[in-house]
mmCIF file of C-alpha atoms and ligand atoms in Angstrom:
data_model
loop_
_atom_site.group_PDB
_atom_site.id
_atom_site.type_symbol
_atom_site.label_atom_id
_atom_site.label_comp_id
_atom_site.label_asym_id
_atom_site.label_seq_id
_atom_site.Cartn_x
_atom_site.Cartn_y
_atom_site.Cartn_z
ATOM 1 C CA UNK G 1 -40.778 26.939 -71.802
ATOM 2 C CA UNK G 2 -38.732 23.899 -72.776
ATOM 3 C CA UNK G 3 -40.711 21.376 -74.666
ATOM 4 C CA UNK G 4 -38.029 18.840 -75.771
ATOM 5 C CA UNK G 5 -37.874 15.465 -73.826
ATOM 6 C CA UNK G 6 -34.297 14.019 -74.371
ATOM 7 C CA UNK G 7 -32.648 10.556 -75.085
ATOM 8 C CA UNK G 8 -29.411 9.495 -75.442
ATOM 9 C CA UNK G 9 -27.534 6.436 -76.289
ATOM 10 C CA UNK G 10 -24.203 6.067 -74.477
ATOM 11 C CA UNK G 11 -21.402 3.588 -75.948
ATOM 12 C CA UNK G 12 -20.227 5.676 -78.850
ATOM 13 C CA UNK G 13 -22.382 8.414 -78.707
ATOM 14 C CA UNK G 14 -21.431 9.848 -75.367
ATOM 15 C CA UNK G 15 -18.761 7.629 -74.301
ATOM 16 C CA UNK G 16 -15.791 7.012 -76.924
ATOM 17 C CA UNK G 17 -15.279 3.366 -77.765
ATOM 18 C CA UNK G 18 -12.680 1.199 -75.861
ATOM 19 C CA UNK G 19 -11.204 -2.270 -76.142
ATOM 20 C CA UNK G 20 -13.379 -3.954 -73.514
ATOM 21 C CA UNK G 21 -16.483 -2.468 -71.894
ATOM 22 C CA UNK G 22 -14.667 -2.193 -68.668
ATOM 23 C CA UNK G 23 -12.334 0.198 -69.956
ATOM 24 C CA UNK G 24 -14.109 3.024 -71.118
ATOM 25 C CA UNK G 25 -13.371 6.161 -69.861
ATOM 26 C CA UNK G 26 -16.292 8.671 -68.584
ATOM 27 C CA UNK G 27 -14.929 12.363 -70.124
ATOM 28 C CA UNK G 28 -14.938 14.920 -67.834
ATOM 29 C CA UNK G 29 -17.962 16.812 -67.286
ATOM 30 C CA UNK G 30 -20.065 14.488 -68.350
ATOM 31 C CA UNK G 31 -22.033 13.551 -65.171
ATOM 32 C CA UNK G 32 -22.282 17.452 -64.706
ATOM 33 C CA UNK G 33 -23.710 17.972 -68.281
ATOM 34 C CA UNK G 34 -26.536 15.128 -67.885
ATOM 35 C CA UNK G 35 -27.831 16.661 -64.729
ATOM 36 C CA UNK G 36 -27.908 20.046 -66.588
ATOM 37 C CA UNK G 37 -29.702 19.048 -69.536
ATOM 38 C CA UNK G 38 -31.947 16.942 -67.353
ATOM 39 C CA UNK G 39 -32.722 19.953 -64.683
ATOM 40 C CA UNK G 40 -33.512 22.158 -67.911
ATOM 41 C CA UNK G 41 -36.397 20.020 -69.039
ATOM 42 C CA UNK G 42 -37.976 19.088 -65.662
ATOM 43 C CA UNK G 43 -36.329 16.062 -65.702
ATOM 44 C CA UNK G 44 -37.199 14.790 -68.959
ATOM 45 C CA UNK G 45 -34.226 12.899 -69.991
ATOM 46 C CA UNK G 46 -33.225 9.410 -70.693
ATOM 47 C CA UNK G 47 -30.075 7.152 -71.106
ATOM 48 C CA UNK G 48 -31.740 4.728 -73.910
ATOM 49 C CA UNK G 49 -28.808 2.050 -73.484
ATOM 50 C CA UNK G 50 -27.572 -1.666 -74.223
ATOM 51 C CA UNK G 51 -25.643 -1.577 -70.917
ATOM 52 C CA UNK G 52 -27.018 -2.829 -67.919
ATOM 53 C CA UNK G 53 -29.074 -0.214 -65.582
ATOM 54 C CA UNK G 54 -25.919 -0.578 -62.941
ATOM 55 C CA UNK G 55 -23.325 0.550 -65.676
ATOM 56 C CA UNK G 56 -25.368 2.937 -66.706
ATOM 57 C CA UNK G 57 -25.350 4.733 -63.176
ATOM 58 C CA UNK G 58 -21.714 4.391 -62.756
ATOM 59 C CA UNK G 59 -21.351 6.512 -66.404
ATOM 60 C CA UNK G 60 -23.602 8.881 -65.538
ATOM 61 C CA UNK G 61 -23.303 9.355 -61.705
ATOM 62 C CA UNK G 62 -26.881 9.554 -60.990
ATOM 63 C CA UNK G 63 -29.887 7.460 -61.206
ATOM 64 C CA UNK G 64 -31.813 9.320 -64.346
ATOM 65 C CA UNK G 65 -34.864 7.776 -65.818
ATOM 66 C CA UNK G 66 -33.068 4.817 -68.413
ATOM 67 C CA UNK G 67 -33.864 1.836 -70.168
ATOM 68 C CA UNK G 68 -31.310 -0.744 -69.644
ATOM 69 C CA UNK G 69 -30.133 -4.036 -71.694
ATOM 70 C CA UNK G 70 -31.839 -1.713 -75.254
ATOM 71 C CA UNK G 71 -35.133 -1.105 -72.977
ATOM 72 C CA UNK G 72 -35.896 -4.435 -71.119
ATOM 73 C CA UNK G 73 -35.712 -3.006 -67.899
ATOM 74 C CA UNK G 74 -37.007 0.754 -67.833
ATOM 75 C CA UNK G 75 -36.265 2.948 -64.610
ATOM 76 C CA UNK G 76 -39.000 5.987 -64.262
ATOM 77 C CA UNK G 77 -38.192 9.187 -63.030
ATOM 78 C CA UNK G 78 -39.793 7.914 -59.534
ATOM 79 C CA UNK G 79 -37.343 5.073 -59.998
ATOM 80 C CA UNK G 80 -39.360 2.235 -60.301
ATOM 81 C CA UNK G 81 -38.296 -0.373 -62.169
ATOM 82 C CA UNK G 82 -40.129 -1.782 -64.565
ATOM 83 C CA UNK G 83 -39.553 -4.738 -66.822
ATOM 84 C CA UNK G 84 -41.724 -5.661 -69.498
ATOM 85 C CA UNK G 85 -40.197 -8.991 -70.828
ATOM 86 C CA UNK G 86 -39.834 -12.319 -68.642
ATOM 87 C CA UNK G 87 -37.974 -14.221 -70.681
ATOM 88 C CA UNK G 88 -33.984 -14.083 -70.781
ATOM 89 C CA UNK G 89 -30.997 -15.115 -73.012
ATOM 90 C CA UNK G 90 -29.004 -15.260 -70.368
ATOM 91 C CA UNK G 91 -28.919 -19.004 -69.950
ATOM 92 C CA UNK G 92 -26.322 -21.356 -68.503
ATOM 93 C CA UNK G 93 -25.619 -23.865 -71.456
ATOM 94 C CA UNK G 94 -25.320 -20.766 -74.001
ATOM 95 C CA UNK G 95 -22.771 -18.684 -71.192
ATOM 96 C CA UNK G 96 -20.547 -22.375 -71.140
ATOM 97 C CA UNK G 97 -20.600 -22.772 -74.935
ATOM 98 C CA UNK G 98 -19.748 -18.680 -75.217
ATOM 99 C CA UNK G 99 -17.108 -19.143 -72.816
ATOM 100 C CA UNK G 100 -15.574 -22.434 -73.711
ATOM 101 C CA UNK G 101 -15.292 -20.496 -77.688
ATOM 102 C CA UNK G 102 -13.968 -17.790 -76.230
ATOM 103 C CA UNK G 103 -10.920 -19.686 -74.541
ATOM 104 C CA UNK G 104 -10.069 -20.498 -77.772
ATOM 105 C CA UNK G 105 -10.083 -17.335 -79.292
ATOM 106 C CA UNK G 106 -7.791 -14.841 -77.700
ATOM 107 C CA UNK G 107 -9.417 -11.359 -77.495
ATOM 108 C CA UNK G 108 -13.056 -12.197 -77.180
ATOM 109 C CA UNK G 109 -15.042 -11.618 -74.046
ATOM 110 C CA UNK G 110 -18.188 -12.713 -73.124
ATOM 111 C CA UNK G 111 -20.485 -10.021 -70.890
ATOM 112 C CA UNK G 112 -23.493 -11.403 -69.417
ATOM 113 C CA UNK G 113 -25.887 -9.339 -68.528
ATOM 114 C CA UNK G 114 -29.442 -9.798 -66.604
ATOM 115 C CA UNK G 115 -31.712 -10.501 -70.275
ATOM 116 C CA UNK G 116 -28.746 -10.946 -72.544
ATOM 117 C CA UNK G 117 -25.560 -12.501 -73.159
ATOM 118 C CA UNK G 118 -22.597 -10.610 -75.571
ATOM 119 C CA UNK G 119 -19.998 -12.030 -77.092
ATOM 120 C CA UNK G 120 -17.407 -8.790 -77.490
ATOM 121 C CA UNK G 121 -14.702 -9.388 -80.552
ATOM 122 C CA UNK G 122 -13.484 -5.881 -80.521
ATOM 123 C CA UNK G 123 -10.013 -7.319 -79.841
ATOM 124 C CA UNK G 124 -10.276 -10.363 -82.038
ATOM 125 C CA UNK G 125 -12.235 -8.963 -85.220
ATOM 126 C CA UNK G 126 -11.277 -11.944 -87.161
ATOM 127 C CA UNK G 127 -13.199 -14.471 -84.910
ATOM 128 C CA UNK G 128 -16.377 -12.336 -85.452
ATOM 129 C CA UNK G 129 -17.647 -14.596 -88.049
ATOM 130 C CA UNK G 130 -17.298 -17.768 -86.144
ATOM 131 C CA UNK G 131 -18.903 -16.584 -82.994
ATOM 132 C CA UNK G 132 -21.551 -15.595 -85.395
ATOM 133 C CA UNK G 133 -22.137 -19.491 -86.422
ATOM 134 C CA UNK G 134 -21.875 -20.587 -83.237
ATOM 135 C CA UNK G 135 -24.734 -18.477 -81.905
ATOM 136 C CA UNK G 136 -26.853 -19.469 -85.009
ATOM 137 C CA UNK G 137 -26.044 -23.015 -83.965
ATOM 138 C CA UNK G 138 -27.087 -21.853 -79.890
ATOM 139 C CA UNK G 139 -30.146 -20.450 -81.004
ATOM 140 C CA UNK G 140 -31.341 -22.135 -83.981
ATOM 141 C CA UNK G 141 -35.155 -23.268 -83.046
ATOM 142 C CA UNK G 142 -35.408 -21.299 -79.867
ATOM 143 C CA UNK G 143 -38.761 -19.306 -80.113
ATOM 144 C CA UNK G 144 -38.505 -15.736 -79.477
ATOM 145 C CA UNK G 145 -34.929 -15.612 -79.140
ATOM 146 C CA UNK G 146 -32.972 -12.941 -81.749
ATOM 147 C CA UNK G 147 -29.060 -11.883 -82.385
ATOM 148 C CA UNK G 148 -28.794 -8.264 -82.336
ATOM 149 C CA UNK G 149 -25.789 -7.264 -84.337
ATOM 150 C CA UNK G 150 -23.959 -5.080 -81.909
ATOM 151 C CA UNK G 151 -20.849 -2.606 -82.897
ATOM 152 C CA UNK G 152 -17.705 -5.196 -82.643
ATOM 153 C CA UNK G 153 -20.044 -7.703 -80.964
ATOM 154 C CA UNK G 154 -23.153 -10.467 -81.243
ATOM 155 C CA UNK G 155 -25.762 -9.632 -78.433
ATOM 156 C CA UNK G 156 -27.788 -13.055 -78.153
ATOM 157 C CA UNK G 157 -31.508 -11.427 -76.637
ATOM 158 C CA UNK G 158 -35.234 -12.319 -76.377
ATOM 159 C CA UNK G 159 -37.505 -10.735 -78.732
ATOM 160 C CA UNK G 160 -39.722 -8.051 -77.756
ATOM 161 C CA UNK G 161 -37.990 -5.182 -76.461
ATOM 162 C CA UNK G 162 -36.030 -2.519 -78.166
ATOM 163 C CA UNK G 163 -35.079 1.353 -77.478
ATOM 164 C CA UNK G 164 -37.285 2.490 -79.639
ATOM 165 C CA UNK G 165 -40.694 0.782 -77.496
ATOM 166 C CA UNK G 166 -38.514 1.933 -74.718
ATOM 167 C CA UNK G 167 -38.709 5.670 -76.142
ATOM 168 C CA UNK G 168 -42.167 5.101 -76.628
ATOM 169 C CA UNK G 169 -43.020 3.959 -73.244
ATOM 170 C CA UNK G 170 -41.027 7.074 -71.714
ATOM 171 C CA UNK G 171 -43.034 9.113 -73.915
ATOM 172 C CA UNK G 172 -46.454 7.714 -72.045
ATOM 173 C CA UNK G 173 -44.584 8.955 -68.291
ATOM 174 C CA UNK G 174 -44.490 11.927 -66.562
ATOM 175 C CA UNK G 175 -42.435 13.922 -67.124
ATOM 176 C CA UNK G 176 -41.880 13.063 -70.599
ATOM 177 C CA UNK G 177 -44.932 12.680 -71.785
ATOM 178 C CA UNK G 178 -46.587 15.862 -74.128
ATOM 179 C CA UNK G 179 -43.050 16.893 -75.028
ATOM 180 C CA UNK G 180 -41.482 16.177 -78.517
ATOM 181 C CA UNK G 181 -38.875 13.569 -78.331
ATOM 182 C CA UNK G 182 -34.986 14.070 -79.212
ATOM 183 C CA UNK G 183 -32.891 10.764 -79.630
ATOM 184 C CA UNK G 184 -29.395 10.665 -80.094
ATOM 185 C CA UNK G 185 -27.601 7.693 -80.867
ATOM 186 C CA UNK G 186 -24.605 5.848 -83.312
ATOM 187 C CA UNK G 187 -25.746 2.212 -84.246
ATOM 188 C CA UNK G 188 -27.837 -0.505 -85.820
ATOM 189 C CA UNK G 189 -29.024 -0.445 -82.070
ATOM 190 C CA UNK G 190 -30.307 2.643 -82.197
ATOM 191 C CA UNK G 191 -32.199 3.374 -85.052
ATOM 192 C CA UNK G 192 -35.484 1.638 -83.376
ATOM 193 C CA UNK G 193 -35.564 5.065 -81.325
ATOM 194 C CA UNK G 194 -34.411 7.027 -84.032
ATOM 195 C CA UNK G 195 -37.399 5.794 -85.831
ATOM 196 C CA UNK G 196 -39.774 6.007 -82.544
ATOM 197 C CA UNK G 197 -38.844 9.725 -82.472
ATOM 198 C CA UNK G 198 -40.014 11.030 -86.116
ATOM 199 C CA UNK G 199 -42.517 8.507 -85.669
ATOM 200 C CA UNK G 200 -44.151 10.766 -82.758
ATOM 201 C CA UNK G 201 -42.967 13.861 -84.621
ATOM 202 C CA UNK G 202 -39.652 14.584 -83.162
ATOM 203 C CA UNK G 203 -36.148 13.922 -83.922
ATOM 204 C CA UNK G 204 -33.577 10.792 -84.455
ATOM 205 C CA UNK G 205 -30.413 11.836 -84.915
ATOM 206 C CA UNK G 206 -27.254 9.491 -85.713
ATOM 207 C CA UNK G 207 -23.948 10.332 -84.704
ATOM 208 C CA UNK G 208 -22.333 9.609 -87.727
ATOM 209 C CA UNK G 209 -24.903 11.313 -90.724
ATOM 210 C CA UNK G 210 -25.783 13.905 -88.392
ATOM 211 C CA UNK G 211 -22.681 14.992 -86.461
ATOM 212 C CA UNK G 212 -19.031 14.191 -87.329
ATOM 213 C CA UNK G 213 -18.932 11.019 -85.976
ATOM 214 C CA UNK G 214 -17.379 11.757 -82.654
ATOM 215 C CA UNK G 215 -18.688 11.849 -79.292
ATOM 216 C CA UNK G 216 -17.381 15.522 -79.002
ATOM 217 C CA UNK G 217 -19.468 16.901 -81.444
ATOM 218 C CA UNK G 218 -22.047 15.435 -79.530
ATOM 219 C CA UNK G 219 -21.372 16.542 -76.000
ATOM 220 C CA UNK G 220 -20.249 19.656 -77.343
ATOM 221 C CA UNK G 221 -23.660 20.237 -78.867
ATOM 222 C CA UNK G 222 -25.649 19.047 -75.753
ATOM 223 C CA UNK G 223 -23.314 21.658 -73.840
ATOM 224 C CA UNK G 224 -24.420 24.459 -76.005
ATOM 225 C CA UNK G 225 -28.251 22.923 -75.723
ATOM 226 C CA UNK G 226 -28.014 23.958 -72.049
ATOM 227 C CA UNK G 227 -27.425 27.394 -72.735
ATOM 228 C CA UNK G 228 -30.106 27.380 -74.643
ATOM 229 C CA UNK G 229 -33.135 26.330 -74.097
ATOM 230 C CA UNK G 230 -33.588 23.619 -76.831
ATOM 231 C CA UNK G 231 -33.085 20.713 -77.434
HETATM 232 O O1 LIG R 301 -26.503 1.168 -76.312
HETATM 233 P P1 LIG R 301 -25.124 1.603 -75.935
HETATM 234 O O2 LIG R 301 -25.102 2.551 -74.770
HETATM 235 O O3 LIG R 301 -24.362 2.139 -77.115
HETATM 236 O O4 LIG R 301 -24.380 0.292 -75.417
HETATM 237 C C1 LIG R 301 -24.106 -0.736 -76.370
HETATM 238 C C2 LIG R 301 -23.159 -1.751 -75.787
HETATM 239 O O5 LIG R 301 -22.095 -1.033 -75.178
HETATM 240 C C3 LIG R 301 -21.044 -1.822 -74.643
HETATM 241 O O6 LIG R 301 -20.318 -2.431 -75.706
HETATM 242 C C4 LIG R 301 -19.788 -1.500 -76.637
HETATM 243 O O7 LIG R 301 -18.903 -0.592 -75.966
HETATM 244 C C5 LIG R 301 -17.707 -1.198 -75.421
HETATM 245 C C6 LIG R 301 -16.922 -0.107 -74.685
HETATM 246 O O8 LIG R 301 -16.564 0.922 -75.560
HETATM 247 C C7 LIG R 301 -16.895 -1.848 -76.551
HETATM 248 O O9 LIG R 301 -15.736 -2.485 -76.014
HETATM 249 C C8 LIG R 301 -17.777 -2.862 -77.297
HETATM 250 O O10 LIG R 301 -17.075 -3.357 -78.448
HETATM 251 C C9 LIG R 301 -19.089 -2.213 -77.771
HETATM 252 O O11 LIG R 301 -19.955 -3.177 -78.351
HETATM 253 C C10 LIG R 301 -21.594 -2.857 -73.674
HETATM 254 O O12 LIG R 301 -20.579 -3.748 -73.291
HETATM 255 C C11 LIG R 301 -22.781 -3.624 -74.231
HETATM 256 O O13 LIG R 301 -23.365 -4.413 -73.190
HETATM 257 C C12 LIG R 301 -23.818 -2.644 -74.748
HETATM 258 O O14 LIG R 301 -24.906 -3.366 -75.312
#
């Protein structure tokens, strides 16, 4: 009887990294996998990711339980969305200021997303710094506003939400709830719900001091994890 409730992170955990969000490139299988792992624990698995709840569909190719934007908008496995947080950093003035930087600085993109806004310098690593200041500047004051240092990127977001309070709240839901929770992820983003999970007795696992820093050990892992019947 399979007692493990699964979450994964996506963006370097399941996905490789690629210049621009846009262009990253779903591996094969992958879609195929999720569903397998997910139909092996009676459904108990969730995407735990900073990408918005439509991205995350089109990655996955089916609408799993997830929390979205690092857990400000949770999907149950009866698909109702729920979303705990009614503030948002995704404000006009802040987008213009983003955008007017980043037409100075070839290479960095902005992504706005329904709670956040990103400022992606993947491509331009040496204007990191200054986008940096310039969000302090944005910011500075705001109550209950926080920069979330992202992998190549600044995420500007409220306070309040974070995977690992999204883990937690899975962990309350049917069908997740009385199993012990696995979370995979790769990041500063992720160790919230690495710490949620051997806080309720499971098991955080980074991709990097736990696997060999690659995706493929990863999905290779998960696709022996089908055969058997844990994780
Ligand atoms: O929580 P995750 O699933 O790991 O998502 C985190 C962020 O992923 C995306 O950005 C990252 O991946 C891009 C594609 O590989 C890459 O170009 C970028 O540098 C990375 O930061 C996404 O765009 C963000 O919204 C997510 O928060």
């Amino acid at each position: 009887m399979p007692t493990h409730a699964l979450f994964l992170d996506l963006d370097g955990t399941l996905l490789d990294f690629a210049p621009t969000p846009a262009e990253v490139v779903v591996p094969d299988g992958l879609p195929a996998l999720l569903a397998a792992l997910a139909s092996a624990r009676n459904g108990a698995l969730a995407i735990l990711s900073g990408r918005t709840m439509d991205d995350i569909d089109g990655v996955t190719g089916a609408p799993f339980p997830a929390g979205a934007e690092h857990g400000f908008v949770c999907r149950d496995s009866a698909g109702v969305i729920h979303q705990p947080i009614t503030t948002t950093a995704n404000r006009p003035a802040w987008r213009q200021a983003l955008d007017d930087a980043a037409a100075t600085m070839p290479g960095v993109a902005i992504e706005q997303k329904r709670y956040t806004l990103v400022a992606h310098f993947r491509r331009a690593p040496d204007h990191g710094p200054a986008l940096r200041a310039l969000i302090d500047r944005l910011i500075a004051g705001v109550p209950d506003i926080e920069v979330l240092p992202a992998n190549m990127a600044w995420e500007i977001r409220p306070a309040g939400a974070d995977k690992g309070r999204a883990l937690d709240w899975f962990m309350q839901q049917t069908p997740f709830a009385g199993r012990v929770p696995v979370f995979v992820g790769d990041d500063t983003t992720d160790e919230a719900a690495i710490a949620a999970a051997k806080a309720q007795g499971g098991i955080g696992l980074n991709v990097h001091r736990d696997f060999d820093g690659t995706t493929n050990a990863v999905r290779a892992w998960l696709a022996r994890a089908v055969a058997e019947p844990q994780p």
